[in-house]
Tab-separated table of C-alpha atoms in Angstrom:
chain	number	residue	atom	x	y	z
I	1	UNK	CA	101.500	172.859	140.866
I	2	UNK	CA	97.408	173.728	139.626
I	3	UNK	CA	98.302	172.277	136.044
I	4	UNK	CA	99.705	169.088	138.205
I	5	UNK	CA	96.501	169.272	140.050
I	6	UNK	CA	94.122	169.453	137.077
I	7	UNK	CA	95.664	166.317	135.717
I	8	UNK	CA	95.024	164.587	138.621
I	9	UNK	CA	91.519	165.934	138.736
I	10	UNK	CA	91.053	164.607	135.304
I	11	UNK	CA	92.481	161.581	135.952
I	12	UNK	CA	90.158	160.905	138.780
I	13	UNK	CA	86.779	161.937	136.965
I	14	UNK	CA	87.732	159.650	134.227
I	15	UNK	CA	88.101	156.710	136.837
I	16	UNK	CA	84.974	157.914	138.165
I	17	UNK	CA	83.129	157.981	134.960
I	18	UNK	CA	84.823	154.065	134.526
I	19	UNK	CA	83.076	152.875	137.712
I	20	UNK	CA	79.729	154.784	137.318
I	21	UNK	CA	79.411	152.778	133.781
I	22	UNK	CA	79.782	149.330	135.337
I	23	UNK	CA	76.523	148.222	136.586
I	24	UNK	CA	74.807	144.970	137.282
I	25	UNK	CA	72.382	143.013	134.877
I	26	UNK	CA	70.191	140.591	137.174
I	27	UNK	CA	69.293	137.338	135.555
I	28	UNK	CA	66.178	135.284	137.604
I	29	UNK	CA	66.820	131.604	137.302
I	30	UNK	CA	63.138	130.336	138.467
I	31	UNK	CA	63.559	126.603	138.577
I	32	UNK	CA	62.920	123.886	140.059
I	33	UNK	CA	65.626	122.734	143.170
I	34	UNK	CA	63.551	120.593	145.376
I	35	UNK	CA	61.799	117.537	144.414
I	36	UNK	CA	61.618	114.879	141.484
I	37	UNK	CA	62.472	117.502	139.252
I	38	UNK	CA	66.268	119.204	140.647
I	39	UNK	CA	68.168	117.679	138.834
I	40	UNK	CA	66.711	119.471	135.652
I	41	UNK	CA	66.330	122.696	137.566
I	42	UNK	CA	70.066	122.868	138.744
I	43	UNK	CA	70.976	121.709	135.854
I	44	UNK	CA	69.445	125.237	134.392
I	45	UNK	CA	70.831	127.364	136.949
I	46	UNK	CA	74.246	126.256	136.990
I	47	UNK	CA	73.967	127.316	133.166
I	48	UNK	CA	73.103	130.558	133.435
I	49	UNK	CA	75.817	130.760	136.404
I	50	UNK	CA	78.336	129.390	134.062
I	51	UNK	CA	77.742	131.983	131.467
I	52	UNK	CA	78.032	135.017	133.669
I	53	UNK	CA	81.395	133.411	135.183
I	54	UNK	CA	82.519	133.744	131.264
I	55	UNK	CA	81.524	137.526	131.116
I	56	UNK	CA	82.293	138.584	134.241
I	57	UNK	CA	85.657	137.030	133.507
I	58	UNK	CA	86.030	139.349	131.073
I	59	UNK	CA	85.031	142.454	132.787
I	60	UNK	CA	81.228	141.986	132.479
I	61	UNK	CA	79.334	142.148	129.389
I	62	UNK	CA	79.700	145.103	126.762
I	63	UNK	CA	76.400	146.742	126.511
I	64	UNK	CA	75.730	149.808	124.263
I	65	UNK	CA	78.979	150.682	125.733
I	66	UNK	CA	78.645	150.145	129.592
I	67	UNK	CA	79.735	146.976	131.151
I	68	UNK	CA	77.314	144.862	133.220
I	69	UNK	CA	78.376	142.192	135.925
I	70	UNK	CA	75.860	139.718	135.692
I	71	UNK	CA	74.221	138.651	138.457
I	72	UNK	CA	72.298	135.136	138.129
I	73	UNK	CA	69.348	134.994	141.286
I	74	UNK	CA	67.624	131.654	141.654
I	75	UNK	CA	64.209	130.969	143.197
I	76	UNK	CA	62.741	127.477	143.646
I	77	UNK	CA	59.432	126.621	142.297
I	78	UNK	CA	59.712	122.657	143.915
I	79	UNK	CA	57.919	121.956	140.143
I	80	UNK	CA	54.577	124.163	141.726
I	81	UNK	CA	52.867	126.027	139.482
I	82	UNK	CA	51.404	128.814	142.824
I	83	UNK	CA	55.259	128.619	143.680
I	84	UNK	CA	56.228	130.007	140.592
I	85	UNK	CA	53.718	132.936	140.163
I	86	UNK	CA	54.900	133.614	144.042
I	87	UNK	CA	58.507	133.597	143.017
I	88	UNK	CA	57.693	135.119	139.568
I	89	UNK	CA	56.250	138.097	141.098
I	90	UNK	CA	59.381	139.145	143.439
I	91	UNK	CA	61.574	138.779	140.310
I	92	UNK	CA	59.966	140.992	138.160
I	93	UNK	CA	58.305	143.798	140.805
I	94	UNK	CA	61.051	143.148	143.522
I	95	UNK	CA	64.147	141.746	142.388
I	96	UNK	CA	63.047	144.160	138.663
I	97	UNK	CA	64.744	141.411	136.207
I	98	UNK	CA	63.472	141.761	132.134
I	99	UNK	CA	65.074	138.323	131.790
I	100	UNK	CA	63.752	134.663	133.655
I	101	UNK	CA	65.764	131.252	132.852
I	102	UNK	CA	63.221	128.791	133.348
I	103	UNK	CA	60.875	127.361	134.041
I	104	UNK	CA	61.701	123.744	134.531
I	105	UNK	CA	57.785	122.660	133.866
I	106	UNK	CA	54.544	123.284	131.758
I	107	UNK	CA	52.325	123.917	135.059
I	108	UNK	CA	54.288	126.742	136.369
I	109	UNK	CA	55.503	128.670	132.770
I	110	UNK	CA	51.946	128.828	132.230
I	111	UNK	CA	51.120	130.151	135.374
I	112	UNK	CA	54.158	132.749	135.653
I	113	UNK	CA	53.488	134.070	131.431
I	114	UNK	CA	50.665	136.325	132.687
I	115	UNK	CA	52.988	137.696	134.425
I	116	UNK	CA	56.493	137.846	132.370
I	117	UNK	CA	54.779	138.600	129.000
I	118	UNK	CA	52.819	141.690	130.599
I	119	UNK	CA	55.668	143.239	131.042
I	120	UNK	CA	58.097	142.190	128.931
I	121	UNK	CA	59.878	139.724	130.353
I	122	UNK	CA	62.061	137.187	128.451
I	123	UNK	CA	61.860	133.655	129.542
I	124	UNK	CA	64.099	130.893	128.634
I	125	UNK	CA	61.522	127.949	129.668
I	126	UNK	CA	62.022	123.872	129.590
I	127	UNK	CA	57.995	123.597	129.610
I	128	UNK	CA	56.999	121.033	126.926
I	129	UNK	CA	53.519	121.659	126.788
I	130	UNK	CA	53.120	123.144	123.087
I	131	UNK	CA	51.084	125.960	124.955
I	132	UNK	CA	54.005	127.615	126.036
I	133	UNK	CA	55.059	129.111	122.498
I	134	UNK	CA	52.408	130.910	120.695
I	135	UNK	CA	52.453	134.761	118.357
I	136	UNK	CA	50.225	135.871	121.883
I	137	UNK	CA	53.328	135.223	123.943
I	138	UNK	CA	56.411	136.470	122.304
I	139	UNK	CA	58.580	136.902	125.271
I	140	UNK	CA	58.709	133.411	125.780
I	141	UNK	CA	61.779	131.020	123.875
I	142	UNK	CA	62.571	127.327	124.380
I	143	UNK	CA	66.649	126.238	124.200
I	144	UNK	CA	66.020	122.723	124.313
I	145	UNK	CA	64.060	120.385	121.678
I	146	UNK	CA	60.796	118.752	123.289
I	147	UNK	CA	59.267	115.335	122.890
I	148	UNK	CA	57.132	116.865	119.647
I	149	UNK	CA	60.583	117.600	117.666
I	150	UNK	CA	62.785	114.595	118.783
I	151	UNK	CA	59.792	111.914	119.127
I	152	UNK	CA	59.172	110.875	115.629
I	153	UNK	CA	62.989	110.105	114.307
I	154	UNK	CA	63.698	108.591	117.057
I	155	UNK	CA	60.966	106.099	117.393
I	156	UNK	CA	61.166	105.107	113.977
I	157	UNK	CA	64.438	104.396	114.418
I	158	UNK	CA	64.040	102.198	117.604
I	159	UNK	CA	60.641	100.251	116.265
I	160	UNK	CA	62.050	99.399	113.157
I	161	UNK	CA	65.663	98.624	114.869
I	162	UNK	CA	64.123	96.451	117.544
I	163	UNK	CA	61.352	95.203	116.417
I	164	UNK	CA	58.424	96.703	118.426
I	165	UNK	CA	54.870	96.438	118.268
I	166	UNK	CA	53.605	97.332	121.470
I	167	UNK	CA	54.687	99.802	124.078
I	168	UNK	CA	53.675	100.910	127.864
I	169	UNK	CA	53.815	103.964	129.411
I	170	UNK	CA	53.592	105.698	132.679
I	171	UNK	CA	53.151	110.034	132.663
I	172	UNK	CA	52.606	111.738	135.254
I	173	UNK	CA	49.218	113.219	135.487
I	174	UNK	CA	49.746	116.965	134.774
I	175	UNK	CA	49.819	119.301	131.651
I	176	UNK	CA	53.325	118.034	131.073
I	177	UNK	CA	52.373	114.122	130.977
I	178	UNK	CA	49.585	114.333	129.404
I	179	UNK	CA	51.180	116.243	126.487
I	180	UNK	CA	53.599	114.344	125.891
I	181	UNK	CA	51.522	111.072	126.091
I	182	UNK	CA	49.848	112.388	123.414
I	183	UNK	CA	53.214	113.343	121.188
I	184	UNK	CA	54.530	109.716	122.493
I	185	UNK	CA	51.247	107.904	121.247
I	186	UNK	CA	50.761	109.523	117.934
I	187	UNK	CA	54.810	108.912	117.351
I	188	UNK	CA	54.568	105.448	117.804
I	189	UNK	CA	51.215	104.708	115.749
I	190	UNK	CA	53.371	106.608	112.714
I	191	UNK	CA	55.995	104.568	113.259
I	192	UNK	CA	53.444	101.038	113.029
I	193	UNK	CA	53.575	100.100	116.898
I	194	UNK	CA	51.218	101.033	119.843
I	195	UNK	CA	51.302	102.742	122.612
I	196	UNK	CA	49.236	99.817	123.933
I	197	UNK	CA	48.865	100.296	128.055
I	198	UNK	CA	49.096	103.725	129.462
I	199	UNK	CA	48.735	104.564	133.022
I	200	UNK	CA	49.069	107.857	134.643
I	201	UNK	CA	50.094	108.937	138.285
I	202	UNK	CA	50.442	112.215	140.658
I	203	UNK	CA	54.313	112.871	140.655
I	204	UNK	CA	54.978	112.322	144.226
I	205	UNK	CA	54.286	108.697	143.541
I	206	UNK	CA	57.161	106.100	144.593
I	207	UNK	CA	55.651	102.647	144.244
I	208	UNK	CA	54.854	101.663	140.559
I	209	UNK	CA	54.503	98.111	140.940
I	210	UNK	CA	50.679	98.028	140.697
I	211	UNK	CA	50.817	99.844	138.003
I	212	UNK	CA	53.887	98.325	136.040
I	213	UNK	CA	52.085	94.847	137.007
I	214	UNK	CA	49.009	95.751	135.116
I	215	UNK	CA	50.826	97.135	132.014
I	216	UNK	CA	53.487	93.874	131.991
I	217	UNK	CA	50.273	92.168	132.379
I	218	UNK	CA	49.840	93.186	128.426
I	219	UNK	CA	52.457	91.714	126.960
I	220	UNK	CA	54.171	94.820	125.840
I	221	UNK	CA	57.730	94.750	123.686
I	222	UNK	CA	59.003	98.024	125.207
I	223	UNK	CA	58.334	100.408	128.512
I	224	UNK	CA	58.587	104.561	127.395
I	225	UNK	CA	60.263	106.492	130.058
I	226	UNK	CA	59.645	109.974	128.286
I	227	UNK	CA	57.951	112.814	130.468
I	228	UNK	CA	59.442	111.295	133.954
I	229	UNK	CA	61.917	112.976	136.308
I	230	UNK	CA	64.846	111.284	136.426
I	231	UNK	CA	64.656	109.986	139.806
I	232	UNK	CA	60.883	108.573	139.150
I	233	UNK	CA	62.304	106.913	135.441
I	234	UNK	CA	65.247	105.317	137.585
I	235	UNK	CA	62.276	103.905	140.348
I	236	UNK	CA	60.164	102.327	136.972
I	237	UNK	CA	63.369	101.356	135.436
I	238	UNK	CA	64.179	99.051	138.689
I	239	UNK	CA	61.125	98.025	139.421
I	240	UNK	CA	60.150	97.114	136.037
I	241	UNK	CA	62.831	94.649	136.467
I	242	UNK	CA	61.968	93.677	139.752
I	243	UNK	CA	59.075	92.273	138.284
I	244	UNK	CA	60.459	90.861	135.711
I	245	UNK	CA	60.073	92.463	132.706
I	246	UNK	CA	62.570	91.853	130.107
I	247	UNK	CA	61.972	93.738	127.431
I	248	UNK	CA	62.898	97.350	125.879
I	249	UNK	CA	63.425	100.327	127.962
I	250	UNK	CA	63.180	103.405	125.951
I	251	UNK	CA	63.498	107.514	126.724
I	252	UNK	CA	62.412	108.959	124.100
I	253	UNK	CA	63.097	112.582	125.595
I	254	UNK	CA	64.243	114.600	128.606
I	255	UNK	CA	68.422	113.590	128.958
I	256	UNK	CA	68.815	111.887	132.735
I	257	UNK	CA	70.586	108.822	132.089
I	258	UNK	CA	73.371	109.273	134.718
I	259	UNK	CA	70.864	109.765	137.268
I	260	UNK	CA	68.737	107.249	136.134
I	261	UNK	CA	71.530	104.901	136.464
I	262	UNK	CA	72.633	106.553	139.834
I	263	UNK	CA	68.748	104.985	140.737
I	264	UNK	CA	68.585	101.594	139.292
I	265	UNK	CA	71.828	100.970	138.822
I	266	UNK	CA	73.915	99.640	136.223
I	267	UNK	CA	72.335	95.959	135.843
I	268	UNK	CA	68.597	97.408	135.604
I	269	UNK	CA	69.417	99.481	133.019
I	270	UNK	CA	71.407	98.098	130.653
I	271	UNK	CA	70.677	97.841	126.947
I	272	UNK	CA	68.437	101.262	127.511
I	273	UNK	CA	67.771	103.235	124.590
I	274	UNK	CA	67.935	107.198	125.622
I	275	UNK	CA	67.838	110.056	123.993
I	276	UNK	CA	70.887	112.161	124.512
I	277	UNK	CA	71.702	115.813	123.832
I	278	UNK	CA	74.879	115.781	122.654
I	279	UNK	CA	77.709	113.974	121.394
I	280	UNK	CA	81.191	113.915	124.165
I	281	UNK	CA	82.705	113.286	121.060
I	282	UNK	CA	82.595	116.908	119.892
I	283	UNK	CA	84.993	118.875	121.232
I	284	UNK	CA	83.041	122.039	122.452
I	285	UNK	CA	80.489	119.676	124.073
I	286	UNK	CA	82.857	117.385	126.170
I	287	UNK	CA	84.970	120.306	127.201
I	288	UNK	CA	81.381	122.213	128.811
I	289	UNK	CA	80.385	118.893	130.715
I	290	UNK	CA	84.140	118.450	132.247
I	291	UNK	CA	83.957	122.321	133.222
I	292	UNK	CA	80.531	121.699	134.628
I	293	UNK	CA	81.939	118.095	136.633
I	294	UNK	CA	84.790	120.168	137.895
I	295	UNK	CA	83.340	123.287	139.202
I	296	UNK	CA	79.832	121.539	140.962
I	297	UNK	CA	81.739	117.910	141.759
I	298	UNK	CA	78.086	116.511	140.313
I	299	UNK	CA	77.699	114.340	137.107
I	300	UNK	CA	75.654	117.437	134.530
I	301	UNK	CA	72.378	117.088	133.343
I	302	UNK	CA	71.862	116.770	130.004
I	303	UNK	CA	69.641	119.853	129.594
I	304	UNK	CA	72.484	122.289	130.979
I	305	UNK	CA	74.849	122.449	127.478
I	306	UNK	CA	70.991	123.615	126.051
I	307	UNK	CA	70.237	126.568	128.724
I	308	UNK	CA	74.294	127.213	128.672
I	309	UNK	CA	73.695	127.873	125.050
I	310	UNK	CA	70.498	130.048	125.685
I	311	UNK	CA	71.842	132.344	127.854
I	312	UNK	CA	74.649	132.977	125.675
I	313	UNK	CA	72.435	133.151	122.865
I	314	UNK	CA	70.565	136.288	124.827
I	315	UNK	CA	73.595	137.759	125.928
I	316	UNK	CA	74.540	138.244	122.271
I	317	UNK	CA	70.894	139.816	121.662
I	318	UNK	CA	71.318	142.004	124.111
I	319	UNK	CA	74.859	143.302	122.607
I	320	UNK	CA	73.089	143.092	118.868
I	321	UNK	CA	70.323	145.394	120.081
I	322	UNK	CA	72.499	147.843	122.549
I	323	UNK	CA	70.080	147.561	125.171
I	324	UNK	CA	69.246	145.527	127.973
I	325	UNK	CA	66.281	147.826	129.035
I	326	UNK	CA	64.302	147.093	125.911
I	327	UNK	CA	63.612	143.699	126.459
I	328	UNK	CA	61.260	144.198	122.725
I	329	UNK	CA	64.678	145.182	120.781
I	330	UNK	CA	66.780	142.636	122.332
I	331	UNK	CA	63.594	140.196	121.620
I	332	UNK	CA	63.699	140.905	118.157
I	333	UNK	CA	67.483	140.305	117.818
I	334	UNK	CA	66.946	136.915	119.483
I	335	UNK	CA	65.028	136.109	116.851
I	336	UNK	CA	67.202	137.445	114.487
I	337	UNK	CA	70.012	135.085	115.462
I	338	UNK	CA	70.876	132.051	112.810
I	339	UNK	CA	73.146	129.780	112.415
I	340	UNK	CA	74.417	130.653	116.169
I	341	UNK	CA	77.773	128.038	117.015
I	342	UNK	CA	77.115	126.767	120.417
I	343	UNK	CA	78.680	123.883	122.522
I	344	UNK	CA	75.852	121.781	120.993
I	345	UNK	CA	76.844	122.621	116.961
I	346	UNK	CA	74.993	124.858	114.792
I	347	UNK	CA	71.496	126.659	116.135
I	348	UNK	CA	68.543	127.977	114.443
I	349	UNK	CA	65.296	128.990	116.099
I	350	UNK	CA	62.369	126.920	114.256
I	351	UNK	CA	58.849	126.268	115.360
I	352	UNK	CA	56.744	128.535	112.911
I	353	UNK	CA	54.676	125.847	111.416
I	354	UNK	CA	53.322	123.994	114.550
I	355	UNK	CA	53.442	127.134	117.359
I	356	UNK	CA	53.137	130.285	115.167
I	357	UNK	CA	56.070	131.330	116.377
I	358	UNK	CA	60.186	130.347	115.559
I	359	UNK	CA	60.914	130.756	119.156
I	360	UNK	CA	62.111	126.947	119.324
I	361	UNK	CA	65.752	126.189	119.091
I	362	UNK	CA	66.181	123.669	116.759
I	363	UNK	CA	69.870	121.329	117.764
I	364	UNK	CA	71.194	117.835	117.079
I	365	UNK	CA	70.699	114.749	119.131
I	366	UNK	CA	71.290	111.579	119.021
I	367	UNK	CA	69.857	108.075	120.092
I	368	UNK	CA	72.390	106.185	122.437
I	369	UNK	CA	72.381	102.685	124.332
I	370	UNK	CA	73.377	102.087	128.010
I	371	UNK	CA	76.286	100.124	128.107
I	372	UNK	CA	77.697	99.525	131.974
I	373	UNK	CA	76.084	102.371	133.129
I	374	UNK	CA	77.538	104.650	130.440
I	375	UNK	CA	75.867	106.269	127.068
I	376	UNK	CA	77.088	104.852	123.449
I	377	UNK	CA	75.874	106.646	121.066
I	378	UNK	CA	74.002	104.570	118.236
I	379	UNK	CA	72.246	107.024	115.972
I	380	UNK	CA	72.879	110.182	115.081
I	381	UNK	CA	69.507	112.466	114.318
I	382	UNK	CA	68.160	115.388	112.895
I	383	UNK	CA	64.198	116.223	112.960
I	384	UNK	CA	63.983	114.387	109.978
I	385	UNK	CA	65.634	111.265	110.722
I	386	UNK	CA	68.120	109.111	112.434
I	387	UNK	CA	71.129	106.750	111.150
């Protein structure tokens, strides 16, 4: 009878021990849900939730030998930049995460990296502004190419294909439109057109008719969409046709063509160039956006394959370096990661030369044309080129 007891003694401490090593690994998702910018920001967060759901499938993730449910824990920033430091603050000293998907802006990841690279916080950020990635903040990583790596092949590839020689623009007028005005200007003047009539706006802006009057007014070849939201490109998209404009629409960066569409609708925005994250003719990619239709019923955003691959791509740091206290070990096996196979295609970080820093994930995209609404695919590019 005590030997029979023993075992079962045993047998329960073991189970015991099994329990006590499953614990939870919080993920913040600080993005943005409210406003011009959602789209992007849910696009993000339904990322990161689709990457625990593969773990926790498969009875968390394997840590240094425990197991950690992941739990992702979103907090809207509505594109602020005092929002995020407000929300930034009860993640890190209330909610205690070491690891921060997002932000969805420039504004707000510079305002929240005081914060996150103090102590050690890893960020996943979509912030173009080249200020976010520097040697003084090494916490900080970018998933997703910006308008200064997809800019240049791209544009080439449209001036030379359609003829271009001068181009308008509209930005909005914060640290994220005004850098990429800048990328978008010197892109085109390398590629022998103009950015020729440039006009810049405060993002809760909704009429754009003054302002598309005075740059049609110019007799430009082309409008550049780059560094909108999509539901402010789709309002300049329509009403650039409302007045009449007939020539090129171009987005140079920042995927949002089914929203965009979803805005102006199929007749406005036909025969627009885009750029477009990935091909649906790879397998791995086509087979993450029909997951992503059928569990949120929403069309995805083209961002969310990039953030899907990110948080993958720091749950396998985390395994490489046994630890997901030490955000600096799991840090340096981030970096350490090459030639990482994600729904995308083949992943490297880059970004030594122009930030000081590889913490930018370098991916193919492509150039595609908006056919009925849809996305056909027209050139295929590298940072190097397109054809």
């Amino acid at each position: 009878m005590s030997r029979i007891l023993a075992i079962t003694s045993a047998v329960a401490l073991m189970a015991g021990n099994a329990i006590a090593q499953e614990e939870t690994l919080k993920i913040g998702a600080l993005v943005t849900l409210s406003g011009a910018g959602a789209s992007w920001g849910q696009g993000m967060l339904r990322a990161a939730e689709l990457a625990a759901e593969d773990v926790n499938e498969n009875g968390g993730l394997e840590v240094g030998g425990t197991n950690y449910k992941v739990e992702v824990i979103p907090y809207d920033d509505s594109y602020k930049a005092n929002e995020a430091v407000t929300a930034a603050n009860r993640l890190v000293f209330e909610e205690k995460v070491k690891y921060i998907i997002g932000t969805v802006g420039s504004a707000p990841i510079l305002a929240i990296q005081p914060i996150t690279e103090e102590n050690g916080v890893i960020t996943m950020t979509l912030g173009f502004t080249a200020q976010a990635l520097s040697p003084e903040k090494p916490y900080t990583f970018r998933p997703n190419p910006t308008t200064a790596e997809v800019a240049q092949p791209q544009i080439d590839w449209i001036v030379a294909n359609q003829g271009i020689k001068t181009v308008g623009a509209l930005f909005p007028k914060d640290e994220t439109g005004e850098a990429i005005a800048e990328d978008v200007a010197a892109a085109y003047s390398a590629a022998g057109a103009e950015l020729a009539a440039v006009e810049f706006f405060e993002r809760d802006r909704v009429d754009f008719i003054p302002l598309l009057t005075r740059i049609v007014a110019q007799g430009v070849d082309a409008i550049e969409l780059d560094g909108n939201s999509p539901v402010t490109a789709g309002q300049i998209v329509q009403q650039a046709r409302d007045i009449g404009f007939e020539g090129v629409i171009v987005r140079t960066g920042g995927p949002a063509t089914q929203e965009i569409v979803n805005v102006a609708g199929n007749a406005a925005t036909e025969g627009m160039f885009v750029h477009s994250a990935f091909d649906p003719g790879v397998e791995k990619a086509a087979a993450y956006e029909a997951r992503y239709v059928e569990t949120y019923g929403e069309t995805m955003n083209g961002f969310s394959p990039f953030f899907y691959d990110g948080t993958k791509m720091l749950f396998a740091a985390m395994q490489e370096a046994g630890t997901v206290e030490d955000t600096e070990a799991v840090k340096t096996a981030l970096e350490g990661l090459t030639d990482y196979e994600g729904v995308l295609g083949t992943m490297n970080w880059t970004g030594e030369e122009p930030y000081g820093i590889a913490h930018q994930l370098d991916s193919p995209f492509y150039i595609a044309r908006v056919e009925d609404g849809a996305e056909v695919i027209v050139a295929r590019c590298t940072t190097t080129g397109c054809e």
